[in-house]
Short mmCIF file of C-alpha atoms in Angstrom, two decimals:
data_model
loop_
_atom_site.label_atom_id
_atom_site.label_comp_id
_atom_site.label_asym_id
_atom_site.label_seq_id
_atom_site.Cartn_x
_atom_site.Cartn_y
_atom_site.Cartn_z
CA UNK A 744 138.89 79.30 -121.19
CA UNK A 745 142.07 78.13 -122.94
CA UNK A 746 142.32 74.33 -122.73
CA UNK A 747 146.09 74.52 -122.13
CA UNK A 748 145.53 76.74 -119.10
CA UNK A 749 142.95 74.30 -117.74
CA UNK A 750 145.33 71.38 -118.31
CA UNK A 751 148.15 73.19 -116.51
CA UNK A 752 145.89 73.86 -113.54
CA UNK A 753 144.63 70.27 -113.42
CA UNK A 754 148.19 68.91 -113.60
CA UNK A 755 149.25 71.19 -110.75
CA UNK A 756 146.40 69.90 -108.57
CA UNK A 757 147.38 66.29 -109.28
CA UNK A 758 151.08 66.89 -108.65
CA UNK A 759 150.66 68.90 -105.44
CA UNK A 760 147.82 66.76 -104.09
CA UNK A 761 145.45 69.60 -103.17
CA UNK A 762 143.69 72.69 -104.49
CA UNK A 763 145.37 74.81 -101.84
CA UNK A 764 148.91 73.73 -102.76
CA UNK A 765 148.15 74.05 -106.49
CA UNK A 766 146.83 77.58 -105.94
CA UNK A 767 150.03 78.53 -104.10
CA UNK A 768 152.16 77.03 -106.86
CA UNK A 769 150.27 78.88 -109.60
CA UNK A 770 149.79 82.12 -107.69
CA UNK A 771 146.01 81.87 -107.87
CA UNK A 772 143.18 81.62 -105.35
CA UNK A 773 141.96 78.21 -104.22
CA UNK A 774 138.41 78.94 -105.40
CA UNK A 775 139.66 79.92 -108.86
CA UNK A 776 141.67 76.71 -109.18
CA UNK A 777 138.69 74.62 -108.10
CA UNK A 778 136.50 76.43 -110.61
CA UNK A 779 138.98 75.77 -113.44
CA UNK A 780 139.00 72.04 -112.70
CA UNK A 781 135.19 72.01 -112.64
CA UNK A 782 135.10 73.81 -116.00
CA UNK A 783 137.53 71.22 -117.42
CA UNK A 784 135.39 68.32 -116.16
CA UNK A 785 132.27 69.93 -117.62
CA UNK A 786 134.02 70.43 -120.95
CA UNK A 787 135.21 66.81 -121.04
CA UNK A 788 131.91 65.44 -119.79
CA UNK A 789 133.50 63.27 -117.12
CA UNK A 790 134.79 63.40 -113.55
CA UNK A 791 138.57 63.66 -113.30
CA UNK A 792 138.98 63.96 -109.55
CA UNK A 793 137.20 62.48 -106.56
CA UNK A 794 137.14 65.08 -103.78
CA UNK A 795 136.83 64.31 -100.08
CA UNK A 796 137.59 66.45 -97.05
CA UNK A 797 140.84 64.55 -96.53
CA UNK A 798 142.29 63.89 -99.98
CA UNK A 799 141.93 63.98 -103.75
CA UNK A 800 142.09 60.88 -105.96
CA UNK A 801 142.08 60.44 -109.70
CA UNK A 802 139.35 58.68 -111.60
CA UNK A 803 140.38 56.32 -114.40
CA UNK A 804 139.61 59.06 -116.92
CA UNK A 805 141.52 61.56 -114.79
CA UNK A 806 144.60 59.33 -114.70
CA UNK A 807 144.50 58.90 -118.45
CA UNK A 808 144.01 62.63 -119.03
CA UNK A 809 146.83 63.50 -116.63
CA UNK A 810 149.23 61.35 -118.68
CA UNK A 811 148.40 63.47 -121.73
CA UNK A 812 148.78 66.65 -119.69
CA UNK A 813 152.32 65.67 -118.63
CA UNK A 814 153.35 65.07 -122.24
CA UNK A 815 151.86 68.34 -123.45
CA UNK A 816 153.34 70.36 -120.58
CA UNK A 817 156.74 68.78 -121.24
CA UNK A 818 156.49 69.62 -124.94
CA UNK A 819 155.57 73.20 -124.14
CA UNK A 820 158.54 73.51 -121.80
CA UNK A 821 160.83 71.93 -124.39
CA UNK A 822 159.62 74.41 -127.01
CA UNK A 823 160.35 77.28 -124.66
CA UNK A 824 163.75 75.90 -123.73
CA UNK A 825 164.60 75.23 -127.36
CA UNK A 826 163.94 78.81 -128.41
CA UNK A 827 165.95 80.13 -125.49
CA UNK A 828 168.73 77.61 -126.12
CA UNK A 829 168.95 78.55 -129.80
CA UNK A 830 170.23 81.96 -128.75
CA UNK A 831 173.42 80.48 -127.27
CA UNK A 832 176.00 77.84 -128.09
CA UNK A 833 174.81 74.24 -127.52
CA UNK A 834 176.05 72.75 -124.29
CA UNK A 835 175.55 69.79 -122.00
CA UNK A 836 176.32 66.07 -121.97
CA UNK A 837 175.52 63.40 -124.57
CA UNK A 838 175.91 59.68 -123.85
CA UNK A 839 176.36 57.75 -127.08
CA UNK A 840 177.02 54.05 -127.64
CA UNK A 841 178.91 53.06 -130.79
CA UNK A 842 180.00 49.66 -132.18
CA UNK A 843 183.72 49.14 -131.80
CA UNK A 844 184.00 48.50 -135.54
CA UNK A 845 183.00 52.12 -136.12
CA UNK A 846 185.46 53.40 -133.53
CA UNK A 847 188.48 51.62 -135.00
CA UNK A 848 187.53 52.58 -138.55
CA UNK A 849 188.21 56.25 -137.86
CA UNK A 850 184.72 57.23 -136.78
CA UNK A 851 186.18 58.41 -133.50
CA UNK A 852 187.90 61.16 -135.44
CA UNK A 853 184.49 62.56 -136.39
CA UNK A 854 183.51 62.77 -132.73
CA UNK A 855 186.72 64.60 -131.89
CA UNK A 856 186.10 67.06 -134.72
CA UNK A 857 182.54 67.52 -133.44
CA UNK A 858 183.84 68.47 -130.01
CA UNK A 859 186.31 70.91 -131.54
CA UNK A 860 183.38 72.53 -133.32
CA UNK A 861 181.12 72.46 -130.22
CA UNK A 862 183.49 72.69 -127.23
CA UNK A 863 180.70 73.15 -124.66
CA UNK A 864 179.18 69.74 -125.47
CA UNK A 865 180.53 66.88 -123.36
CA UNK A 866 180.55 63.43 -124.98
CA UNK A 867 180.58 60.11 -123.15
CA UNK A 868 181.29 57.45 -125.78
CA UNK A 869 180.61 53.80 -124.93
CA UNK A 870 182.10 51.27 -127.37
CA UNK A 871 179.54 48.46 -127.47
CA UNK A 872 177.55 46.51 -130.02
CA UNK A 873 174.78 45.56 -127.59
CA UNK A 874 171.30 47.03 -127.88
CA UNK A 875 171.13 48.48 -124.39
CA UNK A 876 167.98 49.69 -122.70
CA UNK A 877 168.64 53.29 -123.64
CA UNK A 878 166.24 54.79 -121.11
CA UNK A 879 167.37 52.67 -118.15
CA UNK A 880 171.05 53.14 -119.01
CA UNK A 881 170.67 56.88 -119.57
CA UNK A 882 171.94 56.67 -123.17
CA UNK A 883 170.86 59.40 -125.57
CA UNK A 884 171.90 57.85 -128.90
CA UNK A 885 172.92 54.38 -130.06
CA UNK A 886 174.66 53.95 -133.41
CA UNK A 887 174.14 50.60 -135.10
CA UNK A 888 175.23 48.95 -138.35
CA UNK A 889 172.99 46.54 -140.28
CA UNK A 890 169.41 45.37 -140.04
CA UNK A 891 167.61 46.62 -136.96
CA UNK A 892 165.37 44.56 -134.72
CA UNK A 893 161.80 45.69 -134.18
CA UNK A 894 161.69 47.82 -131.08
CA UNK A 895 160.26 50.97 -129.54
CA UNK A 896 163.31 52.92 -130.70
CA UNK A 897 163.26 55.56 -133.42
CA UNK A 898 165.86 55.02 -136.17
CA UNK A 899 167.45 57.79 -138.24
CA UNK A 900 169.40 56.60 -141.28
CA UNK A 901 172.86 58.17 -141.37
CA UNK A 902 174.62 56.39 -144.25
CA UNK A 903 174.87 53.16 -146.21
CA UNK A 904 177.59 50.52 -146.15
CA UNK A 905 178.28 47.10 -147.65
CA UNK A 906 179.69 44.07 -145.83
CA UNK A 907 182.86 42.84 -147.54
CA UNK A 908 185.21 39.87 -147.49
CA UNK A 909 188.89 40.77 -147.34
CA UNK A 910 192.31 39.18 -147.04
CA UNK A 911 195.89 40.35 -147.27
CA UNK A 912 197.93 39.78 -150.46
CA UNK A 913 200.27 37.45 -148.54
CA UNK A 914 197.38 35.28 -147.36
CA UNK A 915 195.97 35.04 -150.89
CA UNK A 916 199.39 34.16 -152.31
CA UNK A 917 199.82 31.34 -149.79
CA UNK A 918 196.29 29.93 -149.59
CA UNK A 919 194.59 31.03 -152.79
CA UNK A 920 191.42 32.98 -153.56
CA UNK A 921 187.93 31.66 -152.70
CA UNK A 922 185.72 31.69 -155.79
CA UNK A 923 182.36 31.27 -154.07
CA UNK A 924 181.11 31.62 -150.47
CA UNK A 925 181.23 27.85 -149.85
CA UNK A 926 184.99 27.95 -150.43
CA UNK A 927 185.38 29.93 -147.21
CA UNK A 928 184.84 26.66 -145.31
CA UNK A 929 188.31 25.65 -146.47
CA UNK A 930 189.92 28.88 -145.23
CA UNK A 931 190.90 30.31 -141.87
CA UNK A 932 188.21 32.90 -141.13
CA UNK A 933 188.81 35.44 -138.40
CA UNK A 934 185.65 36.12 -136.41
CA UNK A 935 184.61 39.43 -134.89
CA UNK A 936 182.81 38.09 -131.82
CA UNK A 937 180.79 41.23 -131.02
CA UNK A 938 178.75 41.01 -134.23
CA UNK A 939 175.35 39.37 -134.78
CA UNK A 940 176.75 37.69 -137.91
CA UNK A 941 179.88 36.38 -136.24
CA UNK A 942 179.02 32.76 -137.02
CA UNK A 943 176.89 33.14 -140.11
CA UNK A 944 178.34 35.27 -142.91
CA UNK A 945 175.45 36.18 -145.26
CA UNK A 946 175.76 36.43 -149.05
CA UNK A 947 173.51 36.69 -152.07
CA UNK A 948 174.39 34.87 -155.28
CA UNK A 949 174.23 36.65 -158.67
CA UNK A 950 170.91 34.82 -159.23
CA UNK A 951 169.50 36.18 -155.96
CA UNK A 952 169.91 33.07 -153.79
CA UNK A 953 170.57 33.74 -150.10
CA UNK A 954 173.65 31.94 -148.80
CA UNK A 955 174.94 31.73 -145.22
CA UNK A 956 178.42 30.44 -144.50
CA UNK A 957 179.20 29.18 -141.01
CA UNK A 958 182.65 30.68 -140.81
CA UNK A 959 185.29 29.15 -138.55
CA UNK A 960 188.91 29.81 -137.86
CA UNK A 961 191.75 30.16 -135.39
CA UNK A 962 190.83 33.58 -133.99
CA UNK A 963 187.60 34.91 -132.52
CA UNK A 964 187.57 38.17 -130.58
CA UNK A 965 185.23 40.94 -129.54
CA UNK A 966 188.15 43.32 -130.13
CA UNK A 967 187.70 44.39 -133.73
CA UNK A 968 191.14 45.96 -133.77
CA UNK A 969 192.74 42.59 -133.02
CA UNK A 970 190.75 40.89 -135.80
CA UNK A 971 191.77 43.55 -138.34
CA UNK A 972 195.40 43.21 -137.24
CA UNK A 973 195.17 39.47 -137.80
CA UNK A 974 193.80 39.99 -141.31
CA UNK A 975 196.53 42.50 -142.14
CA UNK A 976 199.17 40.06 -140.86
CA UNK A 977 198.02 37.35 -143.25
CA UNK A 978 196.51 35.13 -140.56
CA UNK A 979 193.14 34.70 -142.25
CA UNK A 980 190.11 36.10 -144.07
CA UNK A 981 187.79 38.70 -142.55
CA UNK A 982 184.19 39.78 -143.08
CA UNK A 983 182.79 43.13 -142.00
CA UNK A 984 181.42 46.55 -142.97
CA UNK A 985 183.26 48.39 -145.74
CA UNK A 986 184.25 51.32 -143.55
CA UNK A 987 186.30 48.95 -141.42
CA UNK A 988 188.60 48.05 -144.32
CA UNK A 989 188.35 51.04 -146.68
CA UNK A 990 191.70 52.67 -145.90
CA UNK A 991 193.53 49.33 -145.99
CA UNK A 992 191.96 48.38 -149.33
CA UNK A 993 192.82 51.74 -150.88
CA UNK A 994 196.43 51.39 -149.66
CA UNK A 995 196.70 47.86 -151.09
CA UNK A 996 197.17 46.21 -147.70
CA UNK A 997 193.94 44.24 -148.16
CA UNK A 998 192.12 42.87 -151.20
CA UNK A 999 188.39 42.44 -151.73
CA UNK A 1000 187.08 38.92 -152.33
CA UNK A 1001 183.77 37.48 -153.58
CA UNK A 1002 182.55 40.84 -154.90
CA UNK A 1003 179.76 39.19 -156.90
CA UNK A 1004 178.18 37.75 -153.76
CA UNK A 1005 177.73 40.80 -151.57
CA UNK A 1006 174.40 41.55 -149.99
CA UNK A 1007 172.70 44.85 -150.90
CA UNK A 1008 173.97 47.85 -148.94
CA UNK A 1009 172.83 48.07 -145.33
CA UNK A 1010 172.53 51.15 -143.14
CA UNK A 1011 174.32 52.91 -140.34
CA UNK A 1012 171.55 54.23 -138.08
CA UNK A 1013 171.17 56.42 -135.03
CA UNK A 1014 168.63 55.07 -132.53
CA UNK A 1015 166.90 56.93 -129.74
CA UNK A 1016 163.86 56.28 -127.54
CA UNK A 1017 160.40 56.86 -128.96
CA UNK A 1018 159.31 59.16 -126.15
CA UNK A 1019 162.64 60.96 -125.78
CA UNK A 1020 162.38 64.65 -126.60
CA UNK A 1021 165.65 65.30 -128.36
CA UNK A 1022 167.52 68.30 -127.07
CA UNK A 1023 169.13 70.70 -129.49
CA UNK A 1024 172.63 69.34 -128.80
CA UNK A 1025 171.53 65.77 -129.64
CA UNK A 1026 169.84 66.85 -132.88
CA UNK A 1027 172.98 68.79 -133.82
CA UNK A 1028 175.12 65.69 -133.26
CA UNK A 1029 172.80 63.44 -135.30
CA UNK A 1030 172.68 65.95 -138.18
CA UNK A 1031 176.47 66.31 -138.05
CA UNK A 1032 177.01 62.54 -138.20
CA UNK A 1033 174.51 62.12 -141.05
CA UNK A 1034 176.33 64.75 -143.10
CA UNK A 1035 179.86 63.54 -142.38
CA UNK A 1036 179.16 59.81 -142.75
CA UNK A 1037 177.37 60.32 -146.07
CA UNK A 1038 180.40 62.26 -147.31
CA UNK A 1039 182.74 59.44 -146.37
#
């Protein structure tokens, strides 16, 4: 008999707690259900269920096997739902957490354009740089910039970016241009407080030496917009991902500093739980972001 059919029957017995209830759920006779479980145990060469007149209980092997059954049944249902869902426009809700630096850089515009393209998908966007517990917090996707910590999350690379040092022309005219990372200690550095590197700006010298500067200055904030405004106003020097400053650099409002000391490009990644079966709408969003971010 088909192993998938036997697994479905066994899972139904476990979930309903009896052969009678499982038979009713599956539309089969109690004797047939009992026979299928016996066939499965014979095939596996082990007892899965302990049967008494009052209740059923799982053996250790049965508990382990049931865990596999749940995953396989869920995958089968997802495959069915995916094929059915592919026949209609994607819909439903996606909870996504995004660093504020991405939001204020214009990334939010991409999400708006996505919703215009897929109007039946509802987005809940949480601006945060924390690595939340995605499963506990009910978050489908987390976007992150930079090196990722080891975790149980799956990472999909979306694009590359470089961290840059910038200042306004008026600041440079008044205070001069740092020639090497150590010179930043003599400058007013504006700190984005929601970043892992907020107190240690990393560089690599032309010879390959790793350098970390403990930046300090008159303004620290977890509001990236405020930090960028301070840099544009000539208050101090800033350090952050290139997408945060790109438009201002191209318009001449900011200038790049210490170009010879930048670290190699880092990544913008989409993270999602290892055991999360991605729905079609989530895969569509990730593919969309990968395409648009790589273009920009």
